[in-house]
């Protein structure tokens, strides 16, 4: 975040606080040039502090609400109706996790678990909004998701889409919000776990060779230039941007190849697991390796109101294997230090097992996992109470998590972006940096 009282935004323009401070400084006899010089110096020092630690983010979202008790925050000493039927396992750092994640437990030195995530939204849609934007839902404004903000701030790299969704844009809150629609996510359109998987629109139509493709591109550019110059409509400009980026992608063999899982060794594909979790995580690694800045993937359905024990036993093994191998693979390739892996869900589950042997929605406390990209490995941040009912120490809000993620990417989280009508909106409002988890 910017230094307290800094009136300049990251772009060097005045924010709302800046105008107030400039006026106050003038009243004290400080001239505007003096103020700007002092603030410029402060900015330079601050930019050194927020130098990016992560080049990319892999955001693994587990829709439905992952139970903290059956994953990263078991309560072995609470009564059975609270702790559930599953047991525990020791991690390689001496902590205790649920025995549903034995492989991840042996990689606990590579990641941090936040056991004190909390917010107040018990509905799926509202909780998902929190965890994709860092904001509480508002009827007045749709906020942009993490991927769209990162795309807006940094743009494409190596002709790869800056923000990619596997397999599709996961929900209505994973979009651009008030930002132009050109910062939307590129969706694969199909599940990479399928045997006949192929990303839509990445191959030339039948009978179109490179020369014909170039002629078509030139003709379209001439038409678009005239059309776009005659209107200010966002969707028209966005479509032109999409065409330009699509052409860049089609013209870049290495970028196209990143979407082709058949280029991976069979042993690596087996290692991740030939299932949805494994294939999606392997694809995510390929995409950030090729240059994408933020990849969002979803896996499973964790809204286990009934028979949670069998639900966890069915869904967790593939996640446990795929995520463990992703951490191993990124480490072996020297990529983990510059790739932030973030595992979230919209909320947790109720402290007490219900009458249907399941758990219901519970946003008061749940767990999130972070690895790489400047995160300390082998630590637990915060804690829930004895029955996983509420945070006991160091509560963390979605705004805090978002601010920390942006900080690791080198993005000033309270920088103001412009909403329709010229209204300045901070990327994150009021989030605190979780300093203890940063290496």
Tab-separated table of C-alpha atoms in Angstrom:
chain	number	residue	atom	x	y	z
A	1	UNK	CA	0.000	0.000	0.000
A	2	UNK	CA	1.048	3.561	-0.431
A	3	UNK	CA	2.560	5.463	2.461
A	4	UNK	CA	-0.118	6.842	4.766
A	5	UNK	CA	-1.146	10.276	3.605
A	6	UNK	CA	0.344	9.877	0.146
A	7	UNK	CA	-1.897	11.914	-2.193
A	8	UNK	CA	-0.552	10.342	-5.363
A	9	UNK	CA	-1.861	7.150	-6.911
A	10	UNK	CA	0.495	4.646	-8.539
A	11	UNK	CA	-0.026	6.351	-11.875
A	12	UNK	CA	1.157	9.658	-10.423
A	13	UNK	CA	-2.301	11.218	-10.451
A	14	UNK	CA	-4.099	12.736	-7.503
A	15	UNK	CA	-6.538	10.545	-5.599
A	16	UNK	CA	-9.383	11.827	-3.440
A	17	UNK	CA	-7.196	12.082	-0.361
A	18	UNK	CA	-4.539	13.848	-2.411
A	19	UNK	CA	-6.667	16.870	-3.180
A	20	UNK	CA	-7.510	17.294	0.475
A	21	UNK	CA	-3.879	17.014	1.497
A	22	UNK	CA	-2.708	19.370	-1.224
A	23	UNK	CA	-5.147	21.955	0.044
A	24	UNK	CA	-4.007	21.457	3.622
A	25	UNK	CA	-0.368	21.733	2.602
A	26	UNK	CA	-1.051	24.961	0.779
A	27	UNK	CA	-2.600	26.371	3.935
A	28	UNK	CA	0.607	25.568	5.793
A	29	UNK	CA	2.704	27.438	3.251
A	30	UNK	CA	3.939	24.412	1.290
A	31	UNK	CA	3.779	25.103	-2.431
A	32	UNK	CA	2.335	22.585	-4.855
A	33	UNK	CA	5.721	22.016	-6.592
A	34	UNK	CA	7.309	21.325	-3.199
A	35	UNK	CA	4.526	18.938	-2.339
A	36	UNK	CA	4.879	17.084	-5.625
A	37	UNK	CA	8.650	16.781	-5.231
A	38	UNK	CA	8.355	15.394	-1.726
A	39	UNK	CA	5.655	12.962	-2.717
A	40	UNK	CA	7.613	11.809	-5.781
A	41	UNK	CA	10.544	10.964	-3.531
A	42	UNK	CA	8.267	9.081	-1.172
A	43	UNK	CA	6.739	7.237	-4.122
A	44	UNK	CA	10.128	6.040	-5.323
A	45	UNK	CA	10.955	4.639	-1.888
A	46	UNK	CA	7.556	3.002	-1.630
A	47	UNK	CA	7.831	1.402	-5.073
A	48	UNK	CA	11.055	-0.253	-3.961
A	49	UNK	CA	9.105	-1.699	-1.034
A	50	UNK	CA	6.342	-3.113	-3.189
A	51	UNK	CA	8.556	-4.614	-5.829
A	52	UNK	CA	6.742	-7.622	-7.260
A	53	UNK	CA	7.585	-10.957	-5.683
A	54	UNK	CA	5.191	-12.941	-7.858
A	55	UNK	CA	5.048	-12.861	-11.637
A	56	UNK	CA	1.900	-14.980	-11.894
A	57	UNK	CA	-0.988	-16.308	-9.825
A	58	UNK	CA	-2.743	-19.663	-9.959
A	59	UNK	CA	-6.058	-19.216	-8.165
A	60	UNK	CA	-7.661	-22.559	-7.350
A	61	UNK	CA	-11.263	-21.971	-6.323
A	62	UNK	CA	-13.235	-24.772	-4.652
A	63	UNK	CA	-16.898	-23.871	-5.237
A	64	UNK	CA	-19.535	-24.675	-2.657
A	65	UNK	CA	-17.609	-24.047	0.544
A	66	UNK	CA	-14.760	-26.347	1.609
A	67	UNK	CA	-15.090	-27.621	5.186
A	68	UNK	CA	-12.175	-26.375	7.251
A	69	UNK	CA	-12.599	-29.299	9.690
A	70	UNK	CA	-12.225	-31.885	6.927
A	71	UNK	CA	-9.147	-30.218	5.426
A	72	UNK	CA	-6.687	-27.760	6.985
A	73	UNK	CA	-8.224	-27.160	10.431
A	74	UNK	CA	-9.373	-30.376	12.122
A	75	UNK	CA	-10.594	-30.315	15.718
A	76	UNK	CA	-9.513	-33.712	17.093
A	77	UNK	CA	-10.267	-32.836	20.718
A	78	UNK	CA	-13.786	-31.526	20.191
A	79	UNK	CA	-16.883	-33.765	20.567
A	80	UNK	CA	-17.645	-36.132	17.682
A	81	UNK	CA	-20.582	-34.052	16.453
A	82	UNK	CA	-18.118	-31.189	15.916
A	83	UNK	CA	-14.937	-32.928	14.784
A	84	UNK	CA	-16.648	-35.321	12.354
A	85	UNK	CA	-15.729	-38.891	11.458
A	86	UNK	CA	-12.393	-38.325	9.744
A	87	UNK	CA	-9.121	-38.505	11.616
A	88	UNK	CA	-5.931	-36.459	11.448
A	89	UNK	CA	-2.444	-36.714	10.012
A	90	UNK	CA	0.824	-35.084	11.011
A	91	UNK	CA	2.416	-32.728	8.480
A	92	UNK	CA	6.127	-32.612	7.699
A	93	UNK	CA	6.283	-29.492	9.870
A	94	UNK	CA	4.637	-31.079	12.916
A	95	UNK	CA	1.193	-29.515	12.432
A	96	UNK	CA	-2.016	-31.535	12.286
A	97	UNK	CA	-4.293	-31.635	9.222
A	98	UNK	CA	-7.270	-33.811	8.398
A	99	UNK	CA	-6.251	-37.229	7.104
A	100	UNK	CA	-8.139	-36.436	3.879
A	101	UNK	CA	-5.006	-34.645	2.585
A	102	UNK	CA	-2.046	-36.944	3.373
A	103	UNK	CA	-0.008	-35.893	0.346
A	104	UNK	CA	-0.443	-32.177	1.003
A	105	UNK	CA	0.505	-32.796	4.621
A	106	UNK	CA	3.934	-33.919	3.434
A	107	UNK	CA	4.422	-30.614	1.583
A	108	UNK	CA	3.363	-28.301	4.415
A	109	UNK	CA	6.815	-26.725	4.386
A	110	UNK	CA	5.980	-25.206	0.977
A	111	UNK	CA	2.850	-23.269	1.929
A	112	UNK	CA	1.012	-21.210	4.492
A	113	UNK	CA	-2.487	-21.953	5.783
A	114	UNK	CA	-4.643	-19.096	7.023
A	115	UNK	CA	-7.037	-20.625	9.553
A	116	UNK	CA	-8.802	-17.372	10.416
A	117	UNK	CA	-10.446	-16.229	7.170
A	118	UNK	CA	-13.757	-14.599	7.956
A	119	UNK	CA	-16.605	-12.605	6.438
A	120	UNK	CA	-20.338	-12.263	6.967
A	121	UNK	CA	-21.866	-13.641	3.758
A	122	UNK	CA	-23.527	-17.058	4.113
A	123	UNK	CA	-25.063	-17.140	0.604
A	124	UNK	CA	-22.977	-18.760	-2.140
A	125	UNK	CA	-23.213	-15.817	-4.535
A	126	UNK	CA	-22.285	-13.184	-1.958
A	127	UNK	CA	-19.461	-15.242	-0.482
A	128	UNK	CA	-18.077	-15.909	-3.948
A	129	UNK	CA	-18.181	-12.180	-4.703
A	130	UNK	CA	-16.085	-11.516	-1.590
A	131	UNK	CA	-13.473	-14.093	-2.506
A	132	UNK	CA	-13.110	-13.022	-6.154
A	133	UNK	CA	-13.025	-9.254	-5.644
A	134	UNK	CA	-12.037	-8.473	-2.048
A	135	UNK	CA	-15.247	-6.425	-1.743
A	136	UNK	CA	-18.599	-6.948	-0.074
A	137	UNK	CA	-21.362	-7.112	-2.690
A	138	UNK	CA	-22.978	-3.789	-3.538
A	139	UNK	CA	-26.239	-3.144	-5.400
A	140	UNK	CA	-24.735	0.051	-6.785
A	141	UNK	CA	-21.568	-1.268	-8.417
A	142	UNK	CA	-20.133	-4.476	-9.843
A	143	UNK	CA	-16.481	-4.838	-8.841
A	144	UNK	CA	-13.809	-6.404	-11.057
A	145	UNK	CA	-12.320	-9.747	-10.119
A	146	UNK	CA	-8.645	-10.333	-9.399
A	147	UNK	CA	-7.880	-11.532	-12.922
A	148	UNK	CA	-9.422	-8.491	-14.582
A	149	UNK	CA	-7.569	-6.092	-12.294
A	150	UNK	CA	-4.263	-7.846	-12.988
A	151	UNK	CA	-5.016	-7.784	-16.721
A	152	UNK	CA	-5.822	-4.059	-16.486
A	153	UNK	CA	-2.642	-3.262	-14.580
A	154	UNK	CA	-0.172	-5.386	-16.529
A	155	UNK	CA	-1.692	-6.519	-19.823
A	156	UNK	CA	-0.610	-9.543	-21.896
A	157	UNK	CA	2.842	-11.112	-21.731
A	158	UNK	CA	4.440	-13.227	-24.469
A	159	UNK	CA	1.187	-12.844	-26.435
A	160	UNK	CA	-0.568	-14.972	-23.822
A	161	UNK	CA	-3.923	-13.805	-22.440
A	162	UNK	CA	-3.253	-12.088	-19.133
A	163	UNK	CA	-6.259	-13.675	-17.416
A	164	UNK	CA	-7.350	-17.236	-18.234
A	165	UNK	CA	-10.162	-19.368	-16.803
A	166	UNK	CA	-10.080	-23.170	-16.667
A	167	UNK	CA	-12.328	-24.551	-18.023
A	168	UNK	CA	-14.763	-21.596	-18.204
A	169	UNK	CA	-15.389	-18.304	-16.443
A	170	UNK	CA	-16.464	-19.863	-13.133
A	171	UNK	CA	-19.147	-17.438	-11.990
A	172	UNK	CA	-20.645	-14.010	-12.611
A	173	UNK	CA	-18.183	-12.407	-10.198
A	174	UNK	CA	-15.119	-13.571	-12.114
A	175	UNK	CA	-15.669	-10.807	-14.666
A	176	UNK	CA	-14.552	-7.253	-15.341
A	177	UNK	CA	-17.085	-5.408	-13.195
A	178	UNK	CA	-16.806	-1.690	-13.870
A	179	UNK	CA	-13.627	-2.127	-15.940
A	180	UNK	CA	-13.851	-2.323	-19.747
A	181	UNK	CA	-14.876	-5.761	-20.950
A	182	UNK	CA	-11.584	-6.142	-22.824
A	183	UNK	CA	-10.038	-7.188	-19.489
A	184	UNK	CA	-12.242	-10.263	-19.238
A	185	UNK	CA	-10.924	-13.784	-18.844
A	186	UNK	CA	-10.054	-16.046	-21.756
A	187	UNK	CA	-12.002	-19.278	-21.190
A	188	UNK	CA	-10.736	-22.594	-22.544
A	189	UNK	CA	-14.309	-23.623	-23.330
A	190	UNK	CA	-13.710	-27.282	-22.542
A	191	UNK	CA	-12.286	-29.413	-19.756
A	192	UNK	CA	-8.611	-30.340	-20.331
A	193	UNK	CA	-9.312	-33.697	-18.667
A	194	UNK	CA	-11.324	-34.792	-21.716
A	195	UNK	CA	-9.607	-37.181	-24.120
A	196	UNK	CA	-10.557	-35.034	-27.128
A	197	UNK	CA	-9.769	-31.751	-25.399
A	198	UNK	CA	-9.089	-28.841	-27.700
A	199	UNK	CA	-9.214	-25.138	-26.909
A	200	UNK	CA	-11.849	-23.478	-29.051
A	201	UNK	CA	-10.805	-21.010	-31.734
A	202	UNK	CA	-7.062	-21.731	-31.547
A	203	UNK	CA	-6.836	-23.390	-34.951
A	204	UNK	CA	-7.356	-21.903	-38.392
A	205	UNK	CA	-10.499	-22.927	-40.205
A	206	UNK	CA	-10.209	-25.634	-42.824
A	207	UNK	CA	-8.753	-24.369	-46.102
A	208	UNK	CA	-7.243	-21.239	-44.527
A	209	UNK	CA	-3.465	-21.174	-44.853
A	210	UNK	CA	-1.068	-18.621	-43.371
A	211	UNK	CA	-1.200	-16.334	-46.421
A	212	UNK	CA	-4.981	-16.285	-46.534
A	213	UNK	CA	-5.079	-15.721	-42.788
A	214	UNK	CA	-2.811	-12.676	-43.161
A	215	UNK	CA	-5.066	-11.201	-45.887
A	216	UNK	CA	-8.134	-11.671	-43.720
A	217	UNK	CA	-6.399	-10.058	-40.778
A	218	UNK	CA	-5.399	-7.023	-42.842
A	219	UNK	CA	-8.920	-6.594	-44.212
A	220	UNK	CA	-10.496	-6.867	-40.782
A	221	UNK	CA	-8.070	-4.326	-39.327
A	222	UNK	CA	-9.076	-1.768	-41.975
A	223	UNK	CA	-12.780	-2.322	-41.291
A	224	UNK	CA	-12.335	-2.250	-37.514
A	225	UNK	CA	-10.267	0.925	-37.573
A	226	UNK	CA	-13.071	2.841	-39.255
A	227	UNK	CA	-15.811	1.265	-37.160
A	228	UNK	CA	-14.128	1.711	-33.773
A	229	UNK	CA	-13.247	5.352	-34.509
A	230	UNK	CA	-16.938	6.130	-35.026
A	231	UNK	CA	-18.177	4.915	-31.633
A	232	UNK	CA	-17.180	4.963	-27.982
A	233	UNK	CA	-19.210	1.898	-26.992
A	234	UNK	CA	-17.219	-0.335	-24.649
A	235	UNK	CA	-18.295	-3.599	-26.257
A	236	UNK	CA	-17.137	-2.429	-29.692
A	237	UNK	CA	-13.706	-1.412	-28.441
A	238	UNK	CA	-13.459	-4.598	-26.408
A	239	UNK	CA	-14.284	-6.755	-29.427
A	240	UNK	CA	-11.539	-5.048	-31.415
A	241	UNK	CA	-9.113	-5.723	-28.564
A	242	UNK	CA	-10.208	-9.364	-28.448
A	243	UNK	CA	-9.581	-9.742	-32.183
A	244	UNK	CA	-6.128	-8.184	-31.892
A	245	UNK	CA	-5.146	-10.461	-29.020
A	246	UNK	CA	-6.597	-13.504	-30.754
A	247	UNK	CA	-4.486	-12.760	-33.819
A	248	UNK	CA	-1.404	-12.334	-31.631
A	249	UNK	CA	-2.111	-15.702	-30.042
A	250	UNK	CA	-2.681	-17.442	-33.384
A	251	UNK	CA	0.522	-15.889	-34.716
A	252	UNK	CA	2.616	-17.174	-31.783
A	253	UNK	CA	3.270	-20.939	-31.960
A	254	UNK	CA	4.759	-21.095	-28.453
A	255	UNK	CA	1.659	-19.449	-26.999
A	256	UNK	CA	-0.680	-21.811	-28.852
A	257	UNK	CA	1.391	-24.777	-27.722
A	258	UNK	CA	0.903	-23.822	-24.065
A	259	UNK	CA	-2.732	-24.939	-24.379
A	260	UNK	CA	-1.800	-28.372	-25.730
A	261	UNK	CA	-1.576	-30.924	-22.919
A	262	UNK	CA	-0.423	-33.593	-25.380
A	263	UNK	CA	2.971	-31.855	-25.331
A	264	UNK	CA	3.411	-33.050	-21.759
A	265	UNK	CA	5.196	-36.286	-21.012
A	266	UNK	CA	2.801	-39.135	-20.174
A	267	UNK	CA	4.566	-39.660	-16.861
A	268	UNK	CA	3.910	-36.049	-15.879
A	269	UNK	CA	0.248	-36.332	-16.809
A	270	UNK	CA	-0.035	-39.514	-14.752
A	271	UNK	CA	1.767	-37.821	-11.895
A	272	UNK	CA	-0.775	-35.005	-11.732
A	273	UNK	CA	-3.629	-37.451	-12.227
A	274	UNK	CA	-5.724	-38.040	-15.323
A	275	UNK	CA	-8.784	-36.440	-13.831
A	276	UNK	CA	-10.295	-32.957	-13.601
A	277	UNK	CA	-8.124	-31.740	-10.739
A	278	UNK	CA	-4.872	-33.041	-12.193
A	279	UNK	CA	-5.481	-31.928	-15.771
A	280	UNK	CA	-6.626	-28.456	-14.761
A	281	UNK	CA	-3.638	-27.876	-12.496
A	282	UNK	CA	-1.197	-29.139	-15.101
A	283	UNK	CA	-2.807	-26.813	-17.637
A	284	UNK	CA	-2.508	-23.915	-15.185
A	285	UNK	CA	1.209	-24.579	-14.768
A	286	UNK	CA	1.703	-24.626	-18.545
A	287	UNK	CA	-0.168	-21.340	-18.956
A	288	UNK	CA	1.719	-19.363	-16.306
A	289	UNK	CA	4.976	-20.854	-17.564
A	290	UNK	CA	4.121	-19.517	-21.021
A	291	UNK	CA	3.347	-16.030	-19.711
A	292	UNK	CA	-0.224	-15.770	-18.443
A	293	UNK	CA	-0.412	-13.552	-15.378
A	294	UNK	CA	-3.407	-15.008	-13.535
A	295	UNK	CA	-5.085	-18.345	-14.105
A	296	UNK	CA	-8.298	-19.212	-12.274
A	297	UNK	CA	-9.391	-22.815	-12.130
A	298	UNK	CA	-12.233	-24.533	-10.338
A	299	UNK	CA	-12.535	-28.090	-9.123
A	300	UNK	CA	-15.281	-30.099	-7.479
A	301	UNK	CA	-18.442	-29.231	-5.590
A	302	UNK	CA	-17.959	-28.757	-1.869
A	303	UNK	CA	-21.478	-27.801	-0.766
A	304	UNK	CA	-21.801	-30.939	1.348
A	305	UNK	CA	-24.999	-30.522	3.351
A	306	UNK	CA	-25.393	-34.306	3.524
A	307	UNK	CA	-22.953	-37.189	4.072
A	308	UNK	CA	-19.880	-35.005	4.223
A	309	UNK	CA	-17.556	-37.881	5.091
A	310	UNK	CA	-18.299	-39.765	1.874
A	311	UNK	CA	-18.292	-36.499	-0.089
A	312	UNK	CA	-14.799	-35.629	1.124
A	313	UNK	CA	-13.547	-39.160	0.481
A	314	UNK	CA	-14.819	-38.966	-3.097
A	315	UNK	CA	-13.604	-35.470	-4.007
A	316	UNK	CA	-10.474	-34.852	-1.972
A	317	UNK	CA	-7.997	-37.496	-3.237
A	318	UNK	CA	-7.722	-35.955	-6.725
A	319	UNK	CA	-7.257	-32.471	-5.236
A	320	UNK	CA	-4.700	-33.785	-2.740
A	321	UNK	CA	-2.684	-35.431	-5.512
A	322	UNK	CA	-2.955	-32.676	-8.130
A	323	UNK	CA	-2.167	-29.814	-5.766
A	324	UNK	CA	0.743	-31.672	-4.184
A	325	UNK	CA	2.262	-32.375	-7.592
A	326	UNK	CA	1.676	-28.781	-8.702
A	327	UNK	CA	3.765	-27.577	-5.743
A	328	UNK	CA	6.445	-30.180	-6.509
A	329	UNK	CA	6.459	-29.361	-10.227
A	330	UNK	CA	6.705	-25.602	-9.706
A	331	UNK	CA	9.557	-26.163	-7.240
A	332	UNK	CA	11.444	-28.468	-9.600
A	333	UNK	CA	11.137	-25.932	-12.429
A	334	UNK	CA	12.306	-23.047	-10.235
A	335	UNK	CA	8.897	-21.391	-10.653
A	336	UNK	CA	7.387	-21.545	-7.159
A	337	UNK	CA	9.221	-18.469	-5.886
A	338	UNK	CA	7.631	-16.372	-8.647
A	339	UNK	CA	4.229	-18.079	-8.835
A	340	UNK	CA	1.633	-17.426	-6.143
A	341	UNK	CA	-0.670	-20.421	-5.663
A	342	UNK	CA	-3.879	-19.464	-3.851
A	343	UNK	CA	-6.525	-22.014	-2.814
A	344	UNK	CA	-9.829	-20.497	-1.690
A	345	UNK	CA	-13.518	-21.234	-1.274
A	346	UNK	CA	-16.480	-18.907	-0.712
A	347	UNK	CA	-16.794	-19.857	2.968
A	348	UNK	CA	-16.433	-22.790	5.344
A	349	UNK	CA	-18.893	-25.192	6.957
A	350	UNK	CA	-20.816	-25.184	10.222
A	351	UNK	CA	-18.999	-26.243	13.396
A	352	UNK	CA	-21.551	-28.951	14.162
A	353	UNK	CA	-22.570	-31.849	11.937
A	354	UNK	CA	-26.250	-31.523	10.974
A	355	UNK	CA	-28.992	-34.171	11.071
A	356	UNK	CA	-28.119	-35.267	7.526
A	357	UNK	CA	-24.494	-36.034	8.458
A	358	UNK	CA	-23.339	-32.925	6.598
A	359	UNK	CA	-22.316	-29.360	7.358
A	360	UNK	CA	-24.061	-26.163	6.297
A	361	UNK	CA	-22.746	-22.738	5.209
A	362	UNK	CA	-20.439	-20.967	7.657
A	363	UNK	CA	-18.618	-17.729	6.711
A	364	UNK	CA	-17.480	-16.801	10.228
A	365	UNK	CA	-14.255	-18.775	9.957
A	366	UNK	CA	-12.614	-20.945	7.292
A	367	UNK	CA	-9.217	-21.743	5.795
A	368	UNK	CA	-7.218	-20.573	2.781
A	369	UNK	CA	-3.909	-21.921	1.481
A	370	UNK	CA	-1.136	-19.808	-0.085
A	371	UNK	CA	2.182	-20.941	-1.547
A	372	UNK	CA	5.097	-19.414	-3.444
A	373	UNK	CA	5.374	-15.893	-4.813
A	374	UNK	CA	6.807	-14.401	-1.618
A	375	UNK	CA	4.771	-16.437	0.903
A	376	UNK	CA	6.498	-18.068	3.878
A	377	UNK	CA	6.245	-21.820	3.731
A	378	UNK	CA	5.618	-24.083	6.693
A	379	UNK	CA	3.467	-21.759	8.746
A	380	UNK	CA	-0.057	-21.383	10.072
A	381	UNK	CA	-1.488	-17.875	10.317
A	382	UNK	CA	-4.310	-17.179	12.718
A	383	UNK	CA	-6.463	-19.738	14.455
A	384	UNK	CA	-10.071	-20.696	14.914
A	385	UNK	CA	-11.495	-21.540	18.307
A	386	UNK	CA	-11.874	-25.061	19.712
A	387	UNK	CA	-14.918	-25.906	17.574
A	388	UNK	CA	-14.044	-23.910	14.405
A	389	UNK	CA	-16.852	-21.486	15.173
A	390	UNK	CA	-15.024	-18.156	14.857
A	391	UNK	CA	-11.492	-16.754	14.659
A	392	UNK	CA	-9.608	-16.932	17.921
A	393	UNK	CA	-6.609	-14.872	16.821
A	394	UNK	CA	-5.603	-12.762	13.800
A	395	UNK	CA	-8.838	-12.665	11.761
A	396	UNK	CA	-8.272	-12.148	8.030
A	397	UNK	CA	-10.856	-10.542	5.738
A	398	UNK	CA	-11.230	-10.987	1.976
A	399	UNK	CA	-9.932	-7.413	1.600
A	400	UNK	CA	-6.816	-8.350	3.601
A	401	UNK	CA	-6.226	-11.403	1.408
A	402	UNK	CA	-6.730	-9.389	-1.786
A	403	UNK	CA	-4.420	-6.591	-0.613
A	404	UNK	CA	-1.702	-9.130	0.186
A	405	UNK	CA	-2.062	-10.852	-3.185
A	406	UNK	CA	-1.838	-7.537	-5.053
A	407	UNK	CA	1.137	-6.479	-2.952
A	408	UNK	CA	3.029	-9.634	-3.916
A	409	UNK	CA	2.273	-8.854	-7.571
A	410	UNK	CA	3.601	-5.313	-7.160
A	411	UNK	CA	0.180	-3.695	-7.481
A	412	UNK	CA	-0.769	-0.886	-5.091
A	413	UNK	CA	-4.039	-2.170	-3.671
A	414	UNK	CA	-5.478	1.243	-2.801
A	415	UNK	CA	-4.742	2.693	-6.212
A	416	UNK	CA	-7.874	4.286	-7.642
A	417	UNK	CA	-9.376	3.004	-10.880
A	418	UNK	CA	-12.140	4.817	-12.725
A	419	UNK	CA	-15.676	3.463	-12.664
A	420	UNK	CA	-18.316	4.690	-15.128
A	421	UNK	CA	-19.025	8.379	-14.722
A	422	UNK	CA	-15.459	9.098	-13.654
A	423	UNK	CA	-15.964	7.836	-10.119
A	424	UNK	CA	-12.639	6.805	-8.517
A	425	UNK	CA	-12.749	3.383	-6.837
A	426	UNK	CA	-9.869	1.801	-4.942
A	427	UNK	CA	-8.756	-1.626	-6.135
A	428	UNK	CA	-9.265	-2.775	-2.547
A	429	UNK	CA	-10.911	-0.654	0.120
A	430	UNK	CA	-9.433	-0.947	3.583
A	431	UNK	CA	-7.526	-4.222	3.262
A	432	UNK	CA	-4.517	-4.752	5.502
A	433	UNK	CA	-1.296	-6.420	4.405
A	434	UNK	CA	-0.822	-9.784	6.163
A	435	UNK	CA	2.815	-9.092	6.909
A	436	UNK	CA	3.510	-12.223	8.963
A	437	UNK	CA	3.054	-14.551	6.002
A	438	UNK	CA	5.388	-12.683	3.624
A	439	UNK	CA	8.940	-13.987	3.404
